[in-house]
Amino acid sequence: MQTKSRVEGEVDVETWVQRMISENGYAQISRHDPSSGLPGFAFTIGLERSRNVPELICLGVAPDIAAQLFSICIEGHDDSICDLAAGNQSVSGLIDGYSLRFRRVSPAMVMKANEVRPNRPEDISDMVQLLLPDNDGFFPGDAGCDPGIAASQDTDWLLASSNGLS
């Protein structure tokens, strides 16, 4: 279930988010400005309520890539290939030949996501970050991970300032 929808300009974001959640069980909020030099990020809203799993956040990729990754992970959860509620874990079988890793984010990161999400009845309470490996299969946090890949997926740059999250 890949959803391709983009909200720009004078659109009622709350209405759009509610429609996406009604249709798909979640909506994606993305922030990406290639001219800023900062990595983009995206996160879901609605998964906690629709599937009783943490919301997902992905950093360092364009919004359309994040949408594809979220869709793959959510479909994998729905098809019992992985359990997004398990939190910290490595998962194979979602993308042929690749592993993905999920890592719980800090309460400060959850709070930041709540600050930028559209008005919702409930706050996000739990979130896991979808981590992508470098070309050698190392993930951020692994000793051999490419420093550029690790930096682009580090939530600290979002927490250190209002870079894109305000």
PDB file of C-alpha atoms in Angstrom:
ATOM      1  CA  MET A   1       0.000   0.000   0.000  1.00  0.00           C
ATOM      2  CA  GLN A   2       2.170   2.836  -1.230  1.00  0.00           C
ATOM      3  CA  THR A   3       0.516   6.173  -0.853  1.00  0.00           C
ATOM      4  CA  LYS A   4       1.744   8.966  -3.082  1.00  0.00           C
ATOM      5  CA  SER A   5       0.308  12.219  -1.902  1.00  0.00           C
ATOM      6  CA  ARG A   6       1.973  15.542  -1.333  1.00  0.00           C
ATOM      7  CA  VAL A   7       0.703  18.479   0.660  1.00  0.00           C
ATOM      8  CA  GLU A   8       1.965  21.910  -0.278  1.00  0.00           C
ATOM      9  CA  GLY A   9       0.723  25.456  -0.210  1.00  0.00           C
ATOM     10  CA  GLU A  10      -2.658  26.373   1.204  1.00  0.00           C
ATOM     11  CA  VAL A  11      -3.916  22.841   1.915  1.00  0.00           C
ATOM     12  CA  ASP A  12      -5.645  21.998   5.193  1.00  0.00           C
ATOM     13  CA  VAL A  13      -2.987  19.675   6.599  1.00  0.00           C
ATOM     14  CA  GLU A  14      -5.166  18.376   9.437  1.00  0.00           C
ATOM     15  CA  THR A  15      -7.864  17.305   6.977  1.00  0.00           C
ATOM     16  CA  TRP A  16      -5.285  15.650   4.710  1.00  0.00           C
ATOM     17  CA  VAL A  17      -3.698  13.790   7.657  1.00  0.00           C
ATOM     18  CA  GLN A  18      -7.083  12.581   8.877  1.00  0.00           C
ATOM     19  CA  ARG A  19      -7.946  11.352   5.372  1.00  0.00           C
ATOM     20  CA  MET A  20      -4.621   9.474   5.055  1.00  0.00           C
ATOM     21  CA  ILE A  21      -5.080   7.873   8.473  1.00  0.00           C
ATOM     22  CA  SER A  22      -8.665   6.872   7.609  1.00  0.00           C
ATOM     23  CA  GLU A  23      -7.574   5.353   4.296  1.00  0.00           C
ATOM     24  CA  ASN A  24      -4.229   3.778   5.290  1.00  0.00           C
ATOM     25  CA  GLY A  25      -4.038   3.707   9.083  1.00  0.00           C
ATOM     26  CA  TYR A  26      -1.240   6.286   9.074  1.00  0.00           C
ATOM     27  CA  ALA A  27       0.019   9.467   7.465  1.00  0.00           C
ATOM     28  CA  GLN A  28       3.581  10.573   6.806  1.00  0.00           C
ATOM     29  CA  ILE A  29       4.963  13.927   7.862  1.00  0.00           C
ATOM     30  CA  SER A  30       8.162  14.858   5.985  1.00  0.00           C
ATOM     31  CA  ARG A  31      10.632  17.694   6.149  1.00  0.00           C
ATOM     32  CA  HIS A  32      13.284  17.917   3.458  1.00  0.00           C
ATOM     33  CA  ASP A  33      14.968  20.968   1.996  1.00  0.00           C
ATOM     34  CA  PRO A  34      17.867  19.864  -0.222  1.00  0.00           C
ATOM     35  CA  SER A  35      19.198  23.436  -0.346  1.00  0.00           C
ATOM     36  CA  SER A  36      19.734  23.453   3.449  1.00  0.00           C
ATOM     37  CA  GLY A  37      22.502  20.858   3.314  1.00  0.00           C
ATOM     38  CA  LEU A  38      20.784  19.001   6.164  1.00  0.00           C
ATOM     39  CA  PRO A  39      19.426  15.489   5.835  1.00  0.00           C
ATOM     40  CA  GLY A  40      15.702  15.119   5.449  1.00  0.00           C
ATOM     41  CA  PHE A  41      13.461  13.240   7.822  1.00  0.00           C
ATOM     42  CA  ALA A  42       9.997  11.752   7.870  1.00  0.00           C
ATOM     43  CA  PHE A  43       7.778  10.123  10.462  1.00  0.00           C
ATOM     44  CA  THR A  44       4.413   8.455  10.676  1.00  0.00           C
ATOM     45  CA  ILE A  45       1.376   9.373  12.688  1.00  0.00           C
ATOM     46  CA  GLY A  46      -1.512   6.991  13.234  1.00  0.00           C
ATOM     47  CA  LEU A  47       0.292   3.656  13.641  1.00  0.00           C
ATOM     48  CA  GLU A  48      -0.039   3.653  17.424  1.00  0.00           C
ATOM     49  CA  ARG A  49      -3.798   3.832  17.137  1.00  0.00           C
ATOM     50  CA  SER A  50      -4.406   1.777  13.973  1.00  0.00           C
ATOM     51  CA  ARG A  51      -1.928  -1.047  14.590  1.00  0.00           C
ATOM     52  CA  ASN A  52      -0.867  -0.639  18.233  1.00  0.00           C
ATOM     53  CA  VAL A  53       2.801  -0.256  17.226  1.00  0.00           C
ATOM     54  CA  PRO A  54       5.257   2.627  17.635  1.00  0.00           C
ATOM     55  CA  GLU A  55       5.353   5.387  15.056  1.00  0.00           C
ATOM     56  CA  LEU A  56       8.291   5.189  12.620  1.00  0.00           C
ATOM     57  CA  ILE A  57      10.889   7.858  11.888  1.00  0.00           C
ATOM     58  CA  CYS A  58      13.504   7.765   9.135  1.00  0.00           C
ATOM     59  CA  LEU A  59      16.315  10.272   8.591  1.00  0.00           C
ATOM     60  CA  GLY A  60      18.694  10.926   5.734  1.00  0.00           C
ATOM     61  CA  VAL A  61      16.448  10.061   2.795  1.00  0.00           C
ATOM     62  CA  ALA A  62      14.053  11.986   0.572  1.00  0.00           C
ATOM     63  CA  PRO A  63      10.343  11.845   1.471  1.00  0.00           C
ATOM     64  CA  ASP A  64       9.467   9.483  -1.393  1.00  0.00           C
ATOM     65  CA  ILE A  65      12.132   7.004  -0.257  1.00  0.00           C
ATOM     66  CA  ALA A  66      10.888   7.256   3.339  1.00  0.00           C
ATOM     67  CA  ALA A  67       7.339   6.582   2.085  1.00  0.00           C
ATOM     68  CA  GLN A  68       8.494   3.433   0.296  1.00  0.00           C
ATOM     69  CA  LEU A  69      10.416   2.237   3.356  1.00  0.00           C
ATOM     70  CA  PHE A  70       7.495   2.911   5.704  1.00  0.00           C
ATOM     71  CA  SER A  71       5.156   1.067   3.364  1.00  0.00           C
ATOM     72  CA  ILE A  72       7.486  -1.948   3.180  1.00  0.00           C
ATOM     73  CA  CYS A  73       7.858  -2.079   6.969  1.00  0.00           C
ATOM     74  CA  ILE A  74       4.149  -1.658   7.666  1.00  0.00           C
ATOM     75  CA  GLU A  75       3.202  -4.288   5.084  1.00  0.00           C
ATOM     76  CA  GLY A  76       5.834  -6.580   6.622  1.00  0.00           C
ATOM     77  CA  HIS A  77       4.254  -6.052  10.019  1.00  0.00           C
ATOM     78  CA  ASP A  78       0.746  -6.640   8.646  1.00  0.00           C
ATOM     79  CA  ASP A  79       1.979  -9.852   6.931  1.00  0.00           C
ATOM     80  CA  SER A  80       3.733 -11.052  10.155  1.00  0.00           C
ATOM     81  CA  ILE A  81       7.207 -10.864   8.596  1.00  0.00           C
ATOM     82  CA  CYS A  82       8.288  -8.506  11.373  1.00  0.00           C
ATOM     83  CA  ASP A  83       6.818  -7.119  14.577  1.00  0.00           C
ATOM     84  CA  LEU A  84       7.173  -3.350  14.744  1.00  0.00           C
ATOM     85  CA  ALA A  85       6.067  -3.456  18.385  1.00  0.00           C
ATOM     86  CA  ALA A  86       9.255  -5.381  19.277  1.00  0.00           C
ATOM     87  CA  GLY A  87      11.290  -2.160  19.300  1.00  0.00           C
ATOM     88  CA  ASN A  88      15.060  -2.554  18.990  1.00  0.00           C
ATOM     89  CA  GLN A  89      15.712  -5.237  16.393  1.00  0.00           C
ATOM     90  CA  SER A  90      17.307  -6.141  13.085  1.00  0.00           C
ATOM     91  CA  VAL A  91      14.958  -7.444  10.402  1.00  0.00           C
ATOM     92  CA  SER A  92      15.699  -9.381   7.235  1.00  0.00           C
ATOM     93  CA  GLY A  93      13.195 -10.419   4.607  1.00  0.00           C
ATOM     94  CA  LEU A  94      11.528  -7.085   3.971  1.00  0.00           C
ATOM     95  CA  ILE A  95      13.887  -6.109   1.132  1.00  0.00           C
ATOM     96  CA  ASP A  96      15.693  -8.917  -0.691  1.00  0.00           C
ATOM     97  CA  GLY A  97      19.367  -8.993   0.230  1.00  0.00           C
ATOM     98  CA  TYR A  98      19.132  -6.241   2.865  1.00  0.00           C
ATOM     99  CA  SER A  99      18.583  -5.976   6.571  1.00  0.00           C
ATOM    100  CA  LEU A 100      16.937  -3.050   8.283  1.00  0.00           C
ATOM    101  CA  ARG A 101      17.303  -2.071  11.892  1.00  0.00           C
ATOM    102  CA  PHE A 102      14.823  -0.504  14.271  1.00  0.00           C
ATOM    103  CA  ARG A 103      15.924   1.498  17.302  1.00  0.00           C
ATOM    104  CA  ARG A 104      13.768   3.181  19.925  1.00  0.00           C
ATOM    105  CA  VAL A 105      14.235   6.940  19.992  1.00  0.00           C
ATOM    106  CA  SER A 106      14.681   9.076  23.068  1.00  0.00           C
ATOM    107  CA  PRO A 107      11.746  10.755  24.810  1.00  0.00           C
ATOM    108  CA  ALA A 108      13.218  14.076  23.628  1.00  0.00           C
ATOM    109  CA  MET A 109      12.865  12.948  19.996  1.00  0.00           C
ATOM    110  CA  VAL A 110       9.254  11.872  20.595  1.00  0.00           C
ATOM    111  CA  MET A 111       8.606  15.301  22.103  1.00  0.00           C
ATOM    112  CA  LYS A 112      10.138  17.006  19.029  1.00  0.00           C
ATOM    113  CA  ALA A 113       7.929  14.942  16.702  1.00  0.00           C
ATOM    114  CA  ASN A 114       4.879  15.965  18.733  1.00  0.00           C
ATOM    115  CA  GLU A 115       5.879  19.613  18.325  1.00  0.00           C
ATOM    116  CA  VAL A 116       5.776  19.464  14.514  1.00  0.00           C
ATOM    117  CA  ARG A 117       2.927  17.068  13.860  1.00  0.00           C
ATOM    118  CA  PRO A 118      -0.468  18.488  12.962  1.00  0.00           C
ATOM    119  CA  ASN A 119      -2.984  18.818  15.767  1.00  0.00           C
ATOM    120  CA  ARG A 120      -4.104  15.346  16.795  1.00  0.00           C
ATOM    121  CA  PRO A 121      -6.273  14.144  19.665  1.00  0.00           C
ATOM    122  CA  GLU A 122      -3.417  12.083  21.116  1.00  0.00           C
ATOM    123  CA  ASP A 123       0.310  12.743  21.303  1.00  0.00           C
ATOM    124  CA  ILE A 124       2.795  10.288  19.890  1.00  0.00           C
ATOM    125  CA  SER A 125       3.953   8.219  22.852  1.00  0.00           C
ATOM    126  CA  ASP A 126       6.316   5.675  21.265  1.00  0.00           C
ATOM    127  CA  MET A 127       8.556   5.842  18.218  1.00  0.00           C
ATOM    128  CA  VAL A 128      11.234   3.712  16.603  1.00  0.00           C
ATOM    129  CA  GLN A 129      13.786   4.855  14.093  1.00  0.00           C
ATOM    130  CA  LEU A 130      14.214   2.911  10.889  1.00  0.00           C
ATOM    131  CA  LEU A 131      17.969   2.676  10.314  1.00  0.00           C
ATOM    132  CA  LEU A 132      19.532   1.954   6.945  1.00  0.00           C
ATOM    133  CA  PRO A 133      22.933   0.297   6.476  1.00  0.00           C
ATOM    134  CA  ASP A 134      25.867   1.770   4.599  1.00  0.00           C
ATOM    135  CA  ASN A 135      27.164   0.107   1.429  1.00  0.00           C
ATOM    136  CA  ASP A 136      29.119  -2.427   3.505  1.00  0.00           C
ATOM    137  CA  GLY A 137      26.093  -3.438   5.602  1.00  0.00           C
ATOM    138  CA  PHE A 138      27.086  -1.503   8.740  1.00  0.00           C
ATOM    139  CA  PHE A 139      24.443   0.459  10.611  1.00  0.00           C
ATOM    140  CA  PRO A 140      24.771   3.709  12.539  1.00  0.00           C
ATOM    141  CA  GLY A 141      26.193   2.710  15.901  1.00  0.00           C
ATOM    142  CA  ASP A 142      28.319  -0.096  14.400  1.00  0.00           C
ATOM    143  CA  ALA A 143      32.068   0.523  14.608  1.00  0.00           C
ATOM    144  CA  GLY A 144      32.585   0.200  10.841  1.00  0.00           C
ATOM    145  CA  CYS A 145      29.660   2.364   9.683  1.00  0.00           C
ATOM    146  CA  ASP A 146      30.419   5.047   7.098  1.00  0.00           C
ATOM    147  CA  PRO A 147      30.559   8.316   9.097  1.00  0.00           C
ATOM    148  CA  GLY A 148      28.433  10.187   6.528  1.00  0.00           C
ATOM    149  CA  ILE A 149      25.686   7.555   6.659  1.00  0.00           C
ATOM    150  CA  ALA A 150      25.768   7.546  10.454  1.00  0.00           C
ATOM    151  CA  ALA A 151      25.627  11.366  10.636  1.00  0.00           C
ATOM    152  CA  SER A 152      22.675  11.608   8.237  1.00  0.00           C
ATOM    153  CA  GLN A 153      20.654   9.255  10.464  1.00  0.00           C
ATOM    154  CA  ASP A 154      21.681  10.774  13.810  1.00  0.00           C
ATOM    155  CA  THR A 155      18.700  12.288  15.635  1.00  0.00           C
ATOM    156  CA  ASP A 156      21.029  14.572  17.606  1.00  0.00           C
ATOM    157  CA  TRP A 157      21.126  17.120  14.769  1.00  0.00           C
ATOM    158  CA  LEU A 158      17.353  17.458  15.083  1.00  0.00           C
ATOM    159  CA  LEU A 159      17.536  17.834  18.838  1.00  0.00           C
ATOM    160  CA  ALA A 160      20.546  20.198  18.873  1.00  0.00           C
ATOM    161  CA  SER A 161      18.685  23.070  17.226  1.00  0.00           C
ATOM    162  CA  SER A 162      15.467  23.883  15.483  1.00  0.00           C
ATOM    163  CA  ASN A 163      16.895  22.648  12.148  1.00  0.00           C
ATOM    164  CA  GLY A 164      13.695  21.823  10.336  1.00  0.00           C
ATOM    165  CA  LEU A 165      11.865  20.888  13.504  1.00  0.00           C
ATOM    166  CA  SER A 166      10.159  23.942  14.841  1.00  0.00           C
TER     167      SER A 166
END
